Short mmCIF file of C-alpha atoms in Angstrom, two decimals:
data_model
loop_
_atom_site.label_atom_id
_atom_site.label_comp_id
_atom_site.label_asym_id
_atom_site.label_seq_id
_atom_site.Cartn_x
_atom_site.Cartn_y
_atom_site.Cartn_z
CA MET A 648 12.86 20.34 -5.28
CA ASP A 649 10.30 22.84 -6.58
CA ASN A 650 10.91 25.70 -4.17
CA ASN A 651 7.37 27.00 -4.75
CA TYR A 652 5.99 23.93 -3.01
CA ALA A 653 7.59 22.18 -0.06
CA LEU A 654 6.22 19.67 2.41
CA ASP A 655 6.48 20.44 6.12
CA PHE A 656 9.55 18.26 6.65
CA GLU A 657 11.24 19.87 3.62
CA GLN A 658 11.13 23.41 5.04
CA PRO A 659 14.78 23.40 6.28
CA LEU A 660 15.88 22.46 2.77
CA ARG A 661 13.72 25.15 1.23
CA GLY A 662 15.38 27.80 3.39
CA LEU A 663 18.86 26.70 2.29
CA ILE A 664 17.87 26.73 -1.38
CA GLU A 665 16.50 30.25 -0.99
CA GLN A 666 19.82 31.32 0.56
CA MET A 667 21.77 29.83 -2.35
CA GLU A 668 19.52 31.52 -4.92
CA HIS A 669 19.98 34.84 -3.09
CA LEU A 670 23.77 34.43 -3.21
CA HIS A 671 23.69 33.69 -6.93
CA GLN A 672 21.56 36.77 -7.55
CA LEU A 673 23.79 38.94 -5.36
CA SER A 674 26.91 37.71 -7.16
CA ALA A 675 25.44 38.41 -10.61
CA GLU A 676 24.01 41.85 -9.78
CA ASN A 677 27.11 43.17 -8.01
CA ASN A 678 29.83 41.21 -9.83
CA ILE A 679 31.06 39.76 -6.53
CA ASP A 680 32.84 36.40 -6.21
CA LEU A 681 30.74 34.42 -3.74
CA SER A 682 31.75 30.98 -5.01
CA LYS A 683 33.17 29.94 -1.62
CA GLU A 684 29.93 30.82 0.18
CA ILE A 685 27.85 29.14 -2.55
CA ARG A 686 29.90 25.92 -2.29
CA ALA A 687 29.38 25.92 1.47
CA ILE A 688 25.61 26.25 1.03
CA GLU A 689 25.60 23.51 -1.64
CA LYS A 690 27.43 21.19 0.76
CA LYS A 691 24.92 22.00 3.49
CA ILE A 692 22.03 21.32 1.08
CA ALA A 693 23.48 17.91 0.18
CA GLU A 694 23.92 17.02 3.86
CA THR A 695 20.40 18.18 4.71
CA LYS A 696 18.90 16.19 1.83
CA LYS A 697 20.67 13.05 3.01
CA SER A 698 19.49 13.63 6.57
CA ILE A 699 15.87 14.28 5.62
CA TYR A 700 15.27 11.66 2.94
CA SER A 701 17.17 8.80 4.57
CA ASN A 702 14.98 8.97 7.68
CA LEU A 703 11.46 9.42 6.32
CA THR A 704 8.51 8.19 8.38
CA PRO A 705 5.74 6.14 6.70
CA TRP A 706 3.47 9.20 6.70
CA GLN A 707 6.14 11.37 5.10
CA ARG A 708 6.47 8.81 2.30
CA VAL A 709 2.71 8.96 1.82
CA GLN A 710 3.04 12.72 1.44
CA LEU A 711 5.74 12.22 -1.19
CA ALA A 712 3.54 9.69 -2.99
CA ARG A 713 0.86 12.40 -3.17
CA HIS A 714 3.21 15.27 -4.03
CA PRO A 715 1.44 17.52 -6.58
CA GLN A 716 4.58 17.68 -8.76
CA ARG A 717 5.16 13.91 -8.69
CA PRO A 718 5.27 12.32 -12.17
CA TYR A 719 1.96 10.76 -13.18
CA ALA A 720 1.18 8.06 -15.73
CA TYR A 721 1.44 10.25 -18.84
CA ASP A 722 4.82 11.55 -17.63
CA TYR A 723 6.24 8.04 -17.47
CA ILE A 724 4.60 6.90 -20.69
CA GLU A 725 6.11 9.72 -22.75
CA ARG A 726 9.57 9.07 -21.26
CA ILE A 727 9.64 5.26 -21.37
CA PHE A 728 7.70 4.39 -24.53
CA THR A 729 7.44 5.65 -28.08
CA GLY A 730 4.45 5.82 -30.42
CA PHE A 731 1.82 5.66 -27.68
CA GLN A 732 -1.60 5.39 -29.33
CA GLU A 733 -4.37 5.82 -26.78
CA LEU A 734 -7.49 3.70 -27.16
CA HIS A 735 -10.83 4.68 -25.66
CA GLY A 736 -14.04 3.21 -24.30
CA ASP A 737 -15.27 -0.04 -22.78
CA ARG A 738 -17.67 -0.72 -25.71
CA ALA A 739 -20.56 -0.86 -23.24
CA PHE A 740 -21.07 2.47 -21.45
CA ARG A 741 -18.47 5.22 -21.88
CA ASP A 742 -14.78 6.14 -21.77
CA ASP A 743 -13.53 6.44 -18.19
CA ARG A 744 -10.54 8.78 -18.24
CA ALA A 745 -9.34 7.66 -14.79
CA ILE A 746 -7.80 4.72 -16.65
CA ILE A 747 -5.85 5.37 -19.82
CA GLY A 748 -4.45 2.78 -22.15
CA GLY A 749 -3.20 1.97 -25.59
CA THR A 750 -0.47 0.47 -27.71
CA ALA A 751 3.13 1.68 -27.63
CA PHE A 752 6.67 0.56 -28.37
CA LEU A 753 9.28 -0.37 -25.78
CA ASN A 754 12.64 -0.46 -27.55
CA GLY A 755 10.82 -1.24 -30.78
CA GLU A 756 8.64 -4.01 -29.32
CA SER A 757 4.85 -3.61 -29.32
CA VAL A 758 3.34 -3.48 -25.83
CA MET A 759 0.01 -2.58 -24.28
CA VAL A 760 0.22 0.19 -21.69
CA ILE A 761 -2.58 0.67 -19.14
CA ALA A 762 -2.47 3.18 -16.29
CA GLN A 763 -4.44 5.08 -13.71
CA HIS A 764 -3.98 8.81 -14.19
CA LYS A 765 -4.88 11.51 -11.66
CA GLY A 766 -4.36 14.71 -13.62
CA ARG A 767 -2.35 17.69 -12.47
CA THR A 768 -4.44 20.84 -13.00
CA THR A 769 -7.96 21.22 -11.61
CA ARG A 770 -9.43 20.71 -15.08
CA GLU A 771 -7.36 17.54 -15.58
CA LYS A 772 -8.22 16.18 -12.13
CA LEU A 773 -11.93 16.51 -12.86
CA LYS A 774 -11.46 14.98 -16.31
CA HIS A 775 -9.62 11.97 -14.85
CA ASN A 776 -11.79 11.80 -11.70
CA PHE A 777 -8.69 12.22 -9.49
CA GLY A 778 -7.49 8.79 -10.62
CA SER A 779 -10.43 6.90 -9.08
CA PRO A 780 -11.89 4.65 -11.80
CA TYR A 781 -15.53 3.82 -12.42
CA PRO A 782 -16.41 0.22 -13.39
CA GLU A 783 -16.24 1.12 -17.08
CA GLY A 784 -12.59 2.03 -16.53
CA TYR A 785 -11.81 -1.52 -15.45
CA ARG A 786 -13.86 -2.90 -18.33
CA LYS A 787 -11.88 -0.73 -20.75
CA ALA A 788 -8.66 -1.99 -19.20
CA LEU A 789 -9.83 -5.59 -19.58
CA ARG A 790 -10.79 -5.00 -23.22
CA LEU A 791 -7.28 -3.75 -23.95
CA MET A 792 -5.62 -6.54 -22.01
CA LYS A 793 -7.60 -9.18 -23.91
CA MET A 794 -6.52 -7.54 -27.16
CA ALA A 795 -2.89 -7.69 -26.01
CA ASP A 796 -3.25 -11.32 -24.92
CA LYS A 797 -4.72 -12.25 -28.31
CA PHE A 798 -1.60 -10.96 -30.07
CA ASP A 799 0.87 -12.06 -27.36
CA MET A 800 1.81 -8.48 -26.51
CA PRO A 801 3.38 -7.72 -23.13
CA ILE A 802 1.09 -5.76 -20.81
CA ILE A 803 2.61 -2.92 -18.77
CA THR A 804 0.42 -1.24 -16.13
CA PHE A 805 1.00 1.75 -13.87
CA VAL A 806 -0.93 1.90 -10.60
CA ASP A 807 -1.70 5.26 -8.99
CA THR A 808 -5.04 5.51 -7.21
CA GLN A 809 -6.45 5.85 -3.71
CA GLY A 810 -9.11 3.37 -4.80
CA ALA A 811 -11.97 2.83 -7.20
CA TYR A 812 -14.64 5.55 -7.16
CA PRO A 813 -17.05 4.68 -4.29
CA GLY A 814 -20.03 6.79 -5.39
CA VAL A 815 -23.60 5.70 -6.11
CA ALA A 816 -23.12 5.72 -9.89
CA SER A 817 -20.12 3.42 -9.54
CA GLU A 818 -22.07 0.98 -7.37
CA GLU A 819 -25.03 1.08 -9.74
CA ARG A 820 -22.77 -0.07 -12.55
CA HIS A 821 -21.26 -2.83 -10.36
CA VAL A 822 -17.69 -1.71 -9.66
CA SER A 823 -16.98 -4.70 -7.40
CA GLU A 824 -18.01 -7.11 -10.14
CA ALA A 825 -15.87 -5.27 -12.71
CA ILE A 826 -12.78 -5.51 -10.48
CA ALA A 827 -13.49 -9.17 -9.66
CA VAL A 828 -13.74 -10.05 -13.35
CA ASN A 829 -10.40 -8.33 -13.99
CA LEU A 830 -8.76 -10.36 -11.23
CA ARG A 831 -10.04 -13.58 -12.73
CA GLU A 832 -9.25 -12.77 -16.34
CA MET A 833 -5.78 -11.34 -15.68
CA SER A 834 -4.84 -14.49 -13.77
CA LEU A 835 -5.49 -16.55 -16.92
CA MET A 836 -3.64 -14.45 -19.52
CA GLY A 837 -0.63 -15.92 -21.26
CA SER A 838 0.99 -12.57 -22.06
CA PRO A 839 3.65 -11.28 -19.66
CA ILE A 840 2.20 -8.70 -17.28
CA ILE A 841 4.29 -6.18 -15.33
CA SER A 842 2.70 -3.69 -12.94
CA THR A 843 4.38 -0.76 -11.22
CA VAL A 844 2.96 1.23 -8.30
CA ILE A 845 4.14 4.76 -9.15
CA GLY A 846 2.31 6.64 -6.39
CA GLU A 847 -0.64 5.40 -4.42
CA GLY A 848 -1.79 1.80 -4.66
CA GLY A 849 -5.09 1.68 -2.83
CA SER A 850 -7.30 -1.36 -2.27
CA GLY A 851 -9.06 -3.31 -5.03
CA GLY A 852 -8.95 -0.18 -7.15
CA ALA A 853 -5.22 -0.80 -7.56
CA LEU A 854 -5.43 -4.59 -7.78
CA GLY A 855 -7.89 -4.35 -10.68
CA ILE A 856 -4.97 -3.74 -13.05
CA ALA A 857 -2.20 -5.35 -10.99
CA VAL A 858 -2.64 -9.13 -11.14
CA ALA A 859 0.77 -9.38 -12.73
CA ASN A 860 3.71 -11.74 -13.11
CA LYS A 861 5.99 -9.08 -11.70
CA ILE A 862 5.03 -6.13 -9.49
CA LEU A 863 7.41 -3.22 -8.96
CA ILE A 864 6.98 -0.24 -6.67
CA LEU A 865 8.73 3.12 -6.61
CA GLU A 866 10.68 3.86 -3.45
CA ASN A 867 8.26 6.50 -2.14
CA ALA A 868 5.03 4.84 -3.27
CA TYR A 869 2.76 2.70 -1.11
CA TYR A 870 0.54 -0.32 -1.73
CA SER A 871 -2.22 -1.03 0.75
CA VAL A 872 -5.67 -2.49 1.33
CA ILE A 873 -6.85 0.93 2.50
CA SER A 874 -5.69 4.54 2.65
CA PRO A 875 -4.20 5.81 5.94
CA GLU A 876 -7.18 8.14 6.40
CA GLY A 877 -9.66 5.33 5.82
CA CYS A 878 -7.86 3.09 8.29
CA ALA A 879 -7.74 5.86 10.89
CA ALA A 880 -11.47 6.54 10.46
CA ILE A 881 -12.24 2.88 11.15
CA LEU A 882 -9.81 2.21 14.01
CA TRP A 883 -9.76 5.55 15.79
CA LYS A 884 -12.89 7.25 14.39
CA ASP A 885 -10.55 10.12 13.57
CA ARG A 886 -8.95 10.73 10.17
CA ALA A 887 -6.35 12.95 11.88
CA LYS A 888 -4.76 9.71 13.13
CA ALA A 889 -3.62 8.95 9.57
CA PRO A 890 0.13 9.18 10.46
CA GLU A 891 -0.35 6.49 13.13
CA ALA A 892 -2.33 4.38 10.67
CA ALA A 893 0.41 4.70 8.05
CA LYS A 894 2.93 3.33 10.53
CA ALA A 895 0.66 0.47 11.62
CA LEU A 896 -0.23 -0.61 8.07
CA LYS A 897 3.42 -1.26 7.13
CA PHE A 898 2.67 -0.59 3.48
CA GLY A 899 5.97 1.04 2.54
CA ALA A 900 7.96 -0.22 -0.44
CA THR A 901 10.75 -1.96 1.49
CA GLU A 902 8.32 -3.50 3.97
CA ILE A 903 6.06 -5.09 1.38
CA GLU A 904 9.06 -6.27 -0.62
CA LYS A 905 10.16 -8.26 2.43
CA LEU A 906 6.67 -9.77 2.59
CA GLY A 907 6.87 -10.86 -1.04
CA ILE A 908 3.98 -8.65 -2.15
CA VAL A 909 6.17 -6.86 -4.70
CA ASP A 910 9.14 -8.18 -6.64
CA GLY A 911 11.32 -5.11 -6.54
CA VAL A 912 11.71 -1.55 -5.26
CA VAL A 913 12.73 1.04 -7.85
CA LYS A 914 14.99 3.70 -6.37
CA GLU A 915 13.94 7.32 -6.84
CA PRO A 916 16.17 10.39 -7.19
CA VAL A 917 17.08 12.01 -3.87
CA GLY A 918 14.03 13.87 -2.58
CA GLY A 919 11.53 11.95 -4.68
CA ALA A 920 10.69 11.36 -8.33
CA HIS A 921 9.36 14.92 -8.73
CA ASN A 922 12.91 16.27 -8.32
CA ASP A 923 14.11 14.44 -11.43
CA PRO A 924 11.30 12.92 -13.54
CA ASP A 925 13.71 12.01 -16.35
CA GLY A 926 16.01 10.16 -13.96
CA ALA A 927 13.08 8.39 -12.27
CA ALA A 928 11.68 7.28 -15.64
CA ALA A 929 15.08 6.04 -16.83
CA THR A 930 15.51 3.90 -13.71
CA LEU A 931 11.99 2.53 -14.01
CA LYS A 932 12.48 1.73 -17.69
CA GLU A 933 15.58 -0.33 -16.84
CA ALA A 934 13.64 -2.25 -14.19
CA ILE A 935 10.75 -2.98 -16.57
CA GLU A 936 13.14 -4.11 -19.31
CA ALA A 937 14.90 -6.49 -16.92
CA GLN A 938 11.63 -8.04 -15.72
CA LEU A 939 10.26 -8.33 -19.25
CA ALA A 940 13.39 -10.06 -20.50
CA GLU A 941 12.99 -12.65 -17.76
CA LEU A 942 9.28 -13.23 -18.47
CA LYS A 943 9.80 -13.59 -22.22
CA LYS A 944 11.85 -16.74 -21.54
CA LEU A 945 8.68 -18.43 -20.26
CA THR A 946 5.90 -20.00 -22.29
CA PRO A 947 2.35 -18.61 -21.91
CA GLU A 948 1.46 -21.62 -19.76
CA GLU A 949 4.49 -21.04 -17.52
CA ARG A 950 3.57 -17.35 -17.11
CA ILE A 951 0.07 -18.32 -15.96
CA GLU A 952 1.55 -20.83 -13.52
CA GLN A 953 4.11 -18.32 -12.22
CA ARG A 954 1.47 -15.62 -11.73
CA TYR A 955 -0.81 -18.05 -9.91
CA ALA A 956 2.01 -19.18 -7.63
CA ARG A 957 3.19 -15.65 -6.73
CA PHE A 958 -0.25 -14.65 -5.46
CA ARG A 959 -0.89 -17.96 -3.73
CA LYS A 960 2.23 -17.62 -1.61
CA ILE A 961 1.47 -14.12 -0.29
CA GLY A 962 0.88 -14.37 3.45
CA VAL A 963 2.03 -17.99 3.54
CA THR A 964 4.79 -19.31 5.81
CA ASP A 965 7.62 -21.67 4.90
CA GLU A 966 5.86 -24.34 6.95
CA ASP A 967 2.78 -24.08 4.72
CA ILE A 968 4.91 -24.62 1.62
CA ALA A 969 6.69 -27.59 3.24
CA ASP A 970 3.33 -29.14 4.10
CA GLY A 971 2.24 -28.92 0.46
CA LYS A 972 -0.55 -26.40 1.07
CA ILE A 973 0.53 -24.40 -1.96
CA VAL A 974 -0.34 -26.46 -5.01
CA PRO A 975 0.18 -25.84 -8.73
CA ILE A 976 -2.71 -24.38 -10.71
CA LYS A 977 -3.32 -27.66 -12.56
CA GLU A 978 -3.73 -29.58 -9.30
CA ALA A 979 -5.90 -26.80 -7.83
CA ALA A 980 -8.16 -26.85 -10.87
CA SER A 981 -8.62 -30.62 -10.62
#
């Protein structure tokens, strides 16, 4: 944990870490053996971590998903892939930096990587529009995905946005239409598509790059039709009710895995991915490799069918399947 920044529920842990650092400093400055006391504090830290992070509320997980030191798209790209070559522009309006993308190598295999990126410093956040894409961002993403599909390259996407940018300029350039086109076109691509929610997965802004064969989510990320604050503003007319909304939405990783919305939950290091970005990236890389190996066994036609079926069954009961209400894409098209 970065001791310069701690969330409210992490304060007890921060105090213990400060005590341990003080003991180390005292031991070094005065040449005193305080190893016994340091071991006792380390044990207490481990116990406190286990107590805090094994009993997180939905709202606390939202706070971790938004942690300012949490790894963002570029952090994962540089740790998981090699030779990333970023490509720019939608060939129609401009380059939207809220969505980044380009070719890279995953264990020597060419892949297309597309991600929403928030930016860490104030300058970067403004440059990347806080991770909220304009319509041209989705059109850039689609251009890159079509390129990947043409050459049968796997498509790997990272989702991290509260939603598409809702401003006037975005509406003037038809953001809803841009997202809708992405949903349609992604559903018909023969290349394997794997999406991972690495932080926030908000509304259609997330879904615009997440119509995938396999969807993963990090343990402390969330995937929802609306942000907790937005939900609270609608239901209670009070954004301060966001913690209650987070609980009601049931958008946590384990909850949506049970509902079949995602295919797997990727464990994070204790305390969140920001405590060990290298470890978090290594675990995520293993999960992506496993899913990709499975998808590569399928033909392009089978991938399209599998992707269609996984989205059709969301929100459907076993009775619906038994009654034949879920039909293959070929039958649906006819």
